[in-house]
XYZ file of N, CA and C in Angstrom:
558
model
N 137.493 162.031 78.850
C 138.148 161.009 79.461
C 137.405 159.528 78.400
N 137.840 158.191 78.345
C 137.944 157.156 77.669
C 137.460 156.382 79.071
N 135.746 155.701 78.385
C 135.608 154.977 79.235
C 137.019 153.934 79.850
N 137.993 153.125 79.215
C 138.106 151.805 79.671
C 139.831 152.160 78.621
N 140.444 151.827 79.476
C 142.246 151.910 78.653
C 142.747 151.014 79.344
N 143.058 149.597 77.947
C 143.270 148.999 77.306
C 144.985 148.808 78.316
N 145.692 148.166 78.902
C 147.465 148.933 79.590
C 147.691 147.274 78.519
N 149.102 147.419 77.947
C 149.130 145.945 77.116
C 150.443 146.605 76.975
N 151.463 147.399 77.361
C 152.167 147.441 78.439
C 153.347 147.846 79.259
N 154.320 146.818 78.865
C 154.457 146.325 80.631
C 154.681 148.078 81.606
N 154.863 148.294 81.191
C 155.491 149.766 81.165
C 154.775 150.297 82.496
N 153.333 150.691 81.766
C 152.547 151.707 82.058
C 151.544 150.941 83.314
N 151.854 148.878 83.101
C 151.376 148.177 84.290
C 151.772 149.032 85.797
N 153.328 148.677 85.283
C 154.738 148.793 86.470
C 154.353 150.800 87.364
N 153.533 151.374 85.959
C 153.460 153.050 87.082
C 152.416 153.106 87.925
N 151.729 152.326 86.555
C 149.797 152.461 87.492
C 150.032 151.204 88.350
N 150.699 150.484 88.835
C 150.031 149.358 90.407
C 151.774 149.805 91.359
N 150.732 150.688 91.678
C 151.855 151.296 93.454
C 150.188 152.167 93.814
N 150.577 151.827 94.836
C 148.965 152.318 95.656
C 148.891 153.558 95.430
N 149.766 154.316 95.706
C 149.807 155.834 96.085
C 149.362 155.945 94.683
N 149.818 155.698 93.235
C 149.273 156.191 92.207
C 148.309 155.253 92.237
N 147.640 155.394 92.064
C 146.506 155.133 92.060
C 146.002 155.748 92.881
N 145.733 155.969 94.403
C 144.837 156.787 94.646
C 144.958 158.442 94.238
N 145.939 158.514 93.554
C 146.430 160.111 92.978
C 145.507 159.844 91.269
N 145.318 158.637 90.805
C 144.707 158.934 90.203
C 143.180 158.796 90.182
N 142.853 158.488 90.986
C 141.473 158.344 91.407
C 141.279 159.713 91.464
N 141.913 160.507 92.521
C 141.855 161.850 92.849
C 141.851 162.614 91.724
N 142.163 161.792 90.195
C 142.710 163.296 89.372
C 140.856 162.756 87.687
N 139.938 161.658 88.823
C 138.903 160.924 87.646
C 138.144 162.540 87.174
N 137.995 163.494 88.396
C 137.926 165.229 87.779
C 139.369 165.905 87.347
N 139.252 167.135 86.450
C 140.821 167.794 86.875
C 141.196 168.295 87.590
N 142.615 167.987 88.203
C 142.348 169.117 89.571
C 144.067 169.222 89.297
N 144.703 169.655 90.400
C 145.854 170.540 90.032
C 146.721 169.414 91.288
N 147.739 169.649 90.950
C 148.858 168.528 92.356
C 148.294 169.049 93.448
N 148.789 170.365 94.068
C 147.894 170.801 95.301
C 146.669 170.444 95.611
N 145.767 170.682 94.253
C 144.187 170.297 95.102
C 144.424 168.640 96.047
N 145.444 167.763 94.937
C 145.582 166.208 95.339
C 146.064 166.367 96.586
N 147.156 166.866 96.744
C 147.254 166.613 97.827
C 146.857 167.136 98.451
N 146.623 167.913 99.064
C 145.456 167.816 99.977
C 144.366 167.175 100.888
N 143.634 166.728 99.524
C 143.436 166.068 99.412
C 143.597 164.610 100.060
N 144.939 164.796 99.866
C 144.890 162.879 100.299
C 145.929 163.198 101.241
N 146.532 164.091 101.905
C 147.380 164.429 103.210
C 148.432 164.792 102.964
N 149.079 164.845 101.478
C 150.228 164.563 101.069
C 151.314 165.624 100.412
N 152.541 165.906 100.460
C 152.457 167.373 100.021
C 152.942 167.414 98.029
N 153.007 169.060 98.123
C 152.250 168.665 96.356
C 153.185 167.898 95.436
N 154.960 168.393 96.470
C 156.066 168.145 95.202
C 155.854 166.469 94.939
N 154.961 165.471 95.943
C 155.394 164.017 96.456
C 154.701 164.123 95.276
N 152.996 164.671 94.996
C 152.464 164.381 94.272
C 152.325 164.691 93.217
N 153.253 166.046 92.762
C 153.501 165.936 91.190
C 154.549 164.850 91.179
N 155.166 164.325 91.339
C 156.258 163.381 91.619
C 155.299 162.140 90.279
N 153.953 162.107 91.120
C 153.226 160.722 91.182
C 152.597 161.014 89.921
N 151.933 162.133 89.729
C 151.223 162.796 88.093
C 152.072 163.057 87.260
N 153.517 162.469 86.656
C 155.171 162.838 86.294
C 154.719 161.833 85.609
N 155.114 160.769 86.350
C 155.193 159.783 86.219
C 153.399 158.912 85.203
N 153.063 158.420 85.747
C 151.288 158.542 85.446
C 151.158 159.792 83.759
N 152.360 160.534 84.230
C 150.884 161.343 82.763
C 152.486 160.579 82.151
N 153.840 160.171 81.855
C 154.710 160.011 81.103
C 154.421 158.803 80.907
N 153.505 157.510 80.861
C 152.714 156.713 80.642
C 151.771 156.672 80.114
N 150.949 158.112 80.382
C 149.586 158.309 78.890
C 148.589 157.609 80.459
N 148.439 157.734 81.409
C 147.327 157.555 82.439
C 147.003 158.210 82.734
N 147.462 160.171 82.435
C 147.538 161.020 82.561
C 147.371 162.108 82.033
N 146.678 162.938 81.974
C 147.148 163.747 81.045
C 146.852 165.508 81.561
N 147.906 167.039 80.713
C 147.538 168.605 81.539
C 146.519 168.442 81.056
N 145.734 169.010 81.057
C 143.858 169.635 80.646
C 144.225 170.866 80.355
N 144.595 171.310 81.229
C 144.792 172.502 80.946
C 145.980 173.673 82.438
N 145.820 175.101 82.430
C 147.137 175.322 82.851
C 146.825 176.641 83.010
N 146.892 177.089 84.540
C 147.155 178.774 85.180
C 148.111 178.747 85.640
N 147.552 179.955 86.387
C 148.893 180.623 86.996
C 148.315 180.946 88.532
N 149.522 181.245 89.708
C 148.618 181.016 90.793
C 150.221 182.355 90.940
N 150.460 183.620 91.300
C 150.930 184.013 91.758
C 152.223 184.245 91.088
N 151.824 184.537 89.627
C 153.138 183.705 88.626
C 153.960 182.669 88.357
N 153.335 182.240 89.168
C 153.715 180.368 88.357
C 152.462 179.568 87.844
N 153.148 178.531 86.757
C 151.957 178.280 86.371
C 152.183 176.995 86.594
N 150.608 176.903 87.298
C 150.587 175.282 87.606
C 149.633 174.661 86.706
N 149.823 173.297 86.248
C 149.321 172.011 85.536
C 148.170 172.398 85.909
N 146.946 171.456 85.289
C 145.281 171.024 85.778
C 145.091 169.937 85.367
N 145.499 168.629 85.944
C 146.173 167.203 85.364
C 144.298 166.644 85.001
N 144.047 164.530 84.672
C 143.297 164.304 84.339
C 143.249 163.235 84.131
N 142.781 162.005 85.049
C 142.952 160.842 84.327
C 142.370 160.315 82.826
N 143.362 159.425 82.144
C 142.746 159.292 80.691
C 141.447 158.722 81.126
N 141.114 157.664 81.966
C 140.120 156.491 81.071
C 139.432 156.679 82.716
N 138.505 156.346 83.017
C 137.414 156.237 84.148
C 138.004 154.136 84.802
N 138.460 153.813 83.982
C 138.453 152.233 84.597
C 140.137 152.317 82.769
N 140.540 151.165 84.286
C 142.038 150.599 83.392
C 142.137 149.230 83.634
N 142.414 148.781 82.561
C 142.177 147.126 82.269
C 143.470 146.971 82.272
N 144.635 145.907 83.246
C 145.413 144.490 82.206
C 144.862 143.553 81.397
N 145.768 144.245 80.541
C 145.908 142.685 79.355
C 146.849 141.387 80.450
N 145.886 140.533 79.851
C 146.587 139.097 81.558
C 147.806 139.048 80.216
N 147.994 139.284 79.162
C 149.384 139.163 78.784
C 150.633 140.105 80.053
N 150.229 140.062 80.273
C 151.612 140.791 80.876
C 152.139 140.232 82.362
N 150.588 139.449 82.783
C 151.307 138.261 84.581
C 151.732 137.636 83.771
N 151.128 137.327 82.606
C 151.826 135.906 82.269
C 150.643 134.704 82.163
N 151.428 133.438 82.034
C 150.382 131.649 82.667
C 151.795 131.811 83.603
N 151.514 130.480 84.825
C 151.857 130.666 85.661
C 151.678 128.834 85.281
N 152.887 128.154 85.184
C 153.143 126.990 85.304
C 153.830 126.235 83.373
N 154.589 127.137 83.140
C 154.894 127.137 81.795
C 154.307 127.035 80.841
N 154.782 125.770 80.192
C 153.901 126.145 79.026
C 152.296 126.561 78.752
N 152.037 127.428 77.690
C 151.123 127.105 77.159
C 150.207 125.815 76.726
N 148.501 125.827 77.861
C 147.650 124.188 76.686
C 147.718 124.186 75.257
N 147.121 123.301 74.920
C 146.768 123.288 73.489
C 145.612 124.187 73.327
N 144.676 124.665 71.782
C 144.671 125.833 72.188
C 142.451 125.168 72.273
N 143.076 123.937 72.900
C 142.122 122.582 72.860
C 141.132 123.200 73.593
N 139.522 123.568 71.600
C 138.446 124.218 72.670
C 137.481 123.822 73.755
N 137.649 122.762 74.610
C 136.905 122.043 75.895
C 137.723 122.876 76.282
N 139.179 123.117 76.830
C 140.368 123.294 77.733
C 140.227 124.958 78.662
N 140.453 124.557 79.656
C 140.409 125.893 80.488
C 140.712 126.946 80.078
N 142.508 127.098 79.191
C 142.932 127.188 78.949
C 142.892 128.518 77.993
N 142.478 127.297 76.667
C 141.628 128.406 75.696
C 140.106 129.626 76.379
N 140.054 129.253 77.389
C 138.261 129.568 77.433
C 139.099 131.524 78.278
N 140.256 130.740 78.521
C 141.093 132.353 79.191
C 141.317 132.944 77.861
N 142.215 132.619 76.811
C 141.934 132.984 75.535
C 141.296 134.026 75.184
N 139.971 133.055 75.181
C 139.271 133.783 74.570
C 138.870 135.083 74.801
N 138.542 135.227 76.113
C 138.325 136.441 77.359
C 139.265 136.897 77.131
N 140.930 137.491 76.666
C 141.594 137.594 76.776
C 140.511 138.336 75.136
N 141.296 138.009 74.278
C 140.738 138.429 73.478
C 139.562 139.288 73.575
N 138.758 138.754 73.495
C 136.589 139.234 74.209
C 137.744 141.179 75.034
N 138.259 140.793 76.053
C 138.626 142.320 76.607
C 139.362 142.879 75.218
N 140.098 142.706 75.461
C 140.775 143.417 74.272
C 140.474 144.459 73.352
N 139.232 143.772 73.276
C 138.661 144.062 71.842
C 137.826 144.722 71.719
N 136.910 144.984 73.033
C 136.177 145.115 73.480
C 136.131 147.314 73.748
N 137.694 146.584 74.439
C 138.855 147.921 75.266
C 138.656 149.083 73.168
N 139.048 147.950 72.683
C 139.318 148.955 71.773
C 137.599 149.607 70.530
N 137.011 149.582 71.257
C 136.793 150.568 70.601
C 136.310 151.211 71.361
N 135.154 152.454 70.224
C 135.570 153.779 70.307
C 133.827 154.112 70.767
N 134.127 154.564 72.257
C 132.584 155.286 73.120
C 132.149 155.714 72.071
N 133.382 156.366 71.185
C 131.901 158.227 71.039
C 131.529 157.595 70.535
N 131.368 156.862 69.985
C 131.349 156.697 68.014
C 129.821 156.279 68.380
N 128.358 156.753 67.883
C 127.186 157.430 67.466
C 126.362 156.442 67.853
N 126.583 155.152 67.878
C 126.033 153.436 67.629
C 127.332 152.735 67.586
N 127.331 151.878 68.383
C 127.926 150.392 68.923
C 127.216 149.689 68.829
N 126.109 148.328 68.266
C 125.712 147.511 67.903
C 126.825 146.381 68.549
N 125.979 145.956 70.285
C 126.751 144.864 69.915
C 124.984 144.424 71.290
N 125.790 143.200 71.289
C 124.744 142.510 72.762
C 126.066 141.773 73.655
N 125.027 141.512 74.089
C 125.330 140.987 75.860
C 124.897 139.944 76.976
N 124.858 138.983 76.642
C 123.563 137.654 77.356
C 124.294 136.943 77.479
N 124.131 136.972 78.839
C 124.907 136.069 80.352
C 123.131 134.866 81.143
N 123.431 133.959 81.124
C 122.272 133.027 81.957
C 122.456 131.309 83.107
N 122.457 131.346 83.296
C 122.424 130.422 83.519
C 121.935 128.787 83.082
N 122.173 127.611 82.911
C 121.532 126.842 81.866
C 122.558 125.336 83.669
N 121.620 124.908 83.812
C 121.773 123.114 84.333
C 121.091 122.005 83.831
N 122.207 121.413 83.557
C 122.637 120.371 82.458
C 122.953 119.074 83.646
N 122.211 117.983 82.887
C 122.668 116.934 84.112
C 123.918 116.099 83.185
N 124.499 115.445 84.470
C 125.437 115.343 83.968
C 125.486 114.078 82.594
N 124.519 113.669 82.329
C 124.183 112.351 81.427
C 123.881 113.086 79.841
N 123.454 114.656 80.105
C 123.388 114.825 78.806
C 124.190 115.605 78.276
N 125.286 116.109 79.411
C 126.398 117.454 79.071
C 126.606 117.937 77.136
N 127.086 116.275 77.071
C 127.689 116.061 75.496
C 126.527 116.421 74.395
N 125.273 116.313 74.303
C 124.380 116.459 74.153
C 124.149 118.221 73.716
N 124.025 118.666 75.328
C 123.967 119.758 75.133
C 124.784 120.785 74.325
N 126.371 119.921 74.537
C 127.532 121.059 73.812
C 127.078 120.505 72.247
N 126.758 118.874 71.855
C 126.145 118.879 70.170
C 125.330 120.742 70.245
N 124.475 120.452 70.802
C 123.114 122.064 70.291
C 123.865 123.398 70.639
N 124.615 122.810 71.444
C 125.425 124.956 71.446
C 126.261 124.598 69.947
N 127.146 123.917 69.421
C 127.856 123.832 68.507
C 126.351 124.560 67.213
N 125.410 123.070 66.903
C 124.659 123.162 65.774
C 124.006 124.023 66.070
N 123.401 125.176 67.090
C 122.973 125.955 66.971
C 124.243 127.421 66.209
N 125.448 127.048 66.807
C 126.667 128.497 66.589
C 127.101 127.974 65.163
N 127.224 126.951 64.569
C 127.489 126.452 63.336
C 126.330 126.540 61.937
N 124.834 126.912 62.388
C 123.214 127.787 61.916
C 124.104 129.089 61.540
N 124.486 129.320 62.186
C 124.763 130.901 62.361
C 125.592 131.400 61.906
N 127.193 130.802 61.788
C 128.258 131.614 61.026
C 127.750 130.810 59.503
N 127.239 129.785 59.325
C 127.496 129.383 57.993
C 125.795 130.246 57.296
N 124.868 130.767 58.422
C 124.149 131.881 57.421
C 124.047 132.809 57.391
N 125.167 133.428 58.038
C 125.480 134.975 58.264
C 127.572 135.140 58.645
N 127.621 134.941 57.699
C 129.208 134.044 57.558
C 130.072 134.044 56.576
N 129.256 135.135 55.818
C 129.971 135.526 54.113
C 130.369 136.642 54.138
N 131.307 137.431 52.955
C 132.361 138.443 52.953
C 131.025 139.835 52.719
N 130.255 139.211 52.793
C 129.488 141.016 52.403
C 129.450 141.806 54.198
N 128.675 143.029 54.196
C 128.014 143.641 55.709
C 129.438 144.062 56.529
N 129.042 144.106 57.984
C 129.995 144.405 58.926
C 129.795 143.593 58.908
N 131.026 143.525 59.857
C 131.800 141.878 60.334
C 131.523 142.289 62.268
N 131.214 140.908 62.607
C 130.550 141.073 63.907
C 131.162 139.768 64.835
N 132.376 140.014 66.024
C 132.787 139.415 66.553
C 131.833 138.586 67.975
N 132.122 136.891 67.408
C 130.954 135.973 68.794
C 131.285 135.128 69.087
N 131.886 135.630 70.095
C 132.848 134.856 71.770
C 130.880 133.954 72.289
N 131.601 132.779 72.661
C 130.405 131.680 73.094
C 131.603 131.711 74.780
N 130.439 132.307 75.694
C 132.202 131.071 76.995
C 130.810 130.003 77.669
N 131.106 128.864 77.554
C 130.617 127.966 78.526
C 131.213 127.280 79.889
N 131.028 127.708 81.271
C 132.078 126.780 82.143
C 131.111 126.573 83.768
N 132.007 125.647 84.002
C 131.308 125.576 84.851
C 131.063 126.220 85.991
N 129.787 126.707 87.041
C 129.676 128.389 87.496
C 130.274 127.600 88.948
N 130.629 126.531 89.740
C 131.654 127.220 91.076
C 129.981 127.296 91.799
N 130.407 127.587 92.677
C 130.016 127.824 93.721
C 128.788 129.631 93.558
N 127.932 130.179 94.778
C 127.599 131.307 93.721
C 128.292 131.665 95.649
N 128.494 133.133 94.201
C 129.053 134.489 95.227
C 128.078 135.272 95.018
N 126.582 135.336 96.026
C 126.450 136.759 96.299
C 126.720 137.765 97.165
């Protein structure tokens, strides 16, 4: 089972985004039969089987085994991932045309986060070593020093890109996001 399945196909999203299917998928975090899932959800096995078949066809679940019960074959199914991420492209931007990719615009920040989300979801989590780092923190900058802060940040990043931007070695993606924090959400 993968950690994350990144969904970029509208058909997968349409299959997933039905409350009953989400509940069936949750039940399939561990391998189970349609009869077992139906009993836990208080539904008929036929109804669960219908949803499981839709999930399998969309690549969101898979049959992992089969067993005979009173001469009848019964499939054992499991979700293919622990988490499912929907590409923001599936929803689209509201309000018509995208803004210019001005690096200081919120639209550019959303595009960057979408790119990071897709890149992270595509990583092979089974690889023995995934050298990565995630850093998050809060910086408080007085209004009169915002431009100075942005200039310092740009200079620090340009220094890194200059020192490590050669053609040799392993490629790493560096994405920095800086945005107003807004109200505290505890």
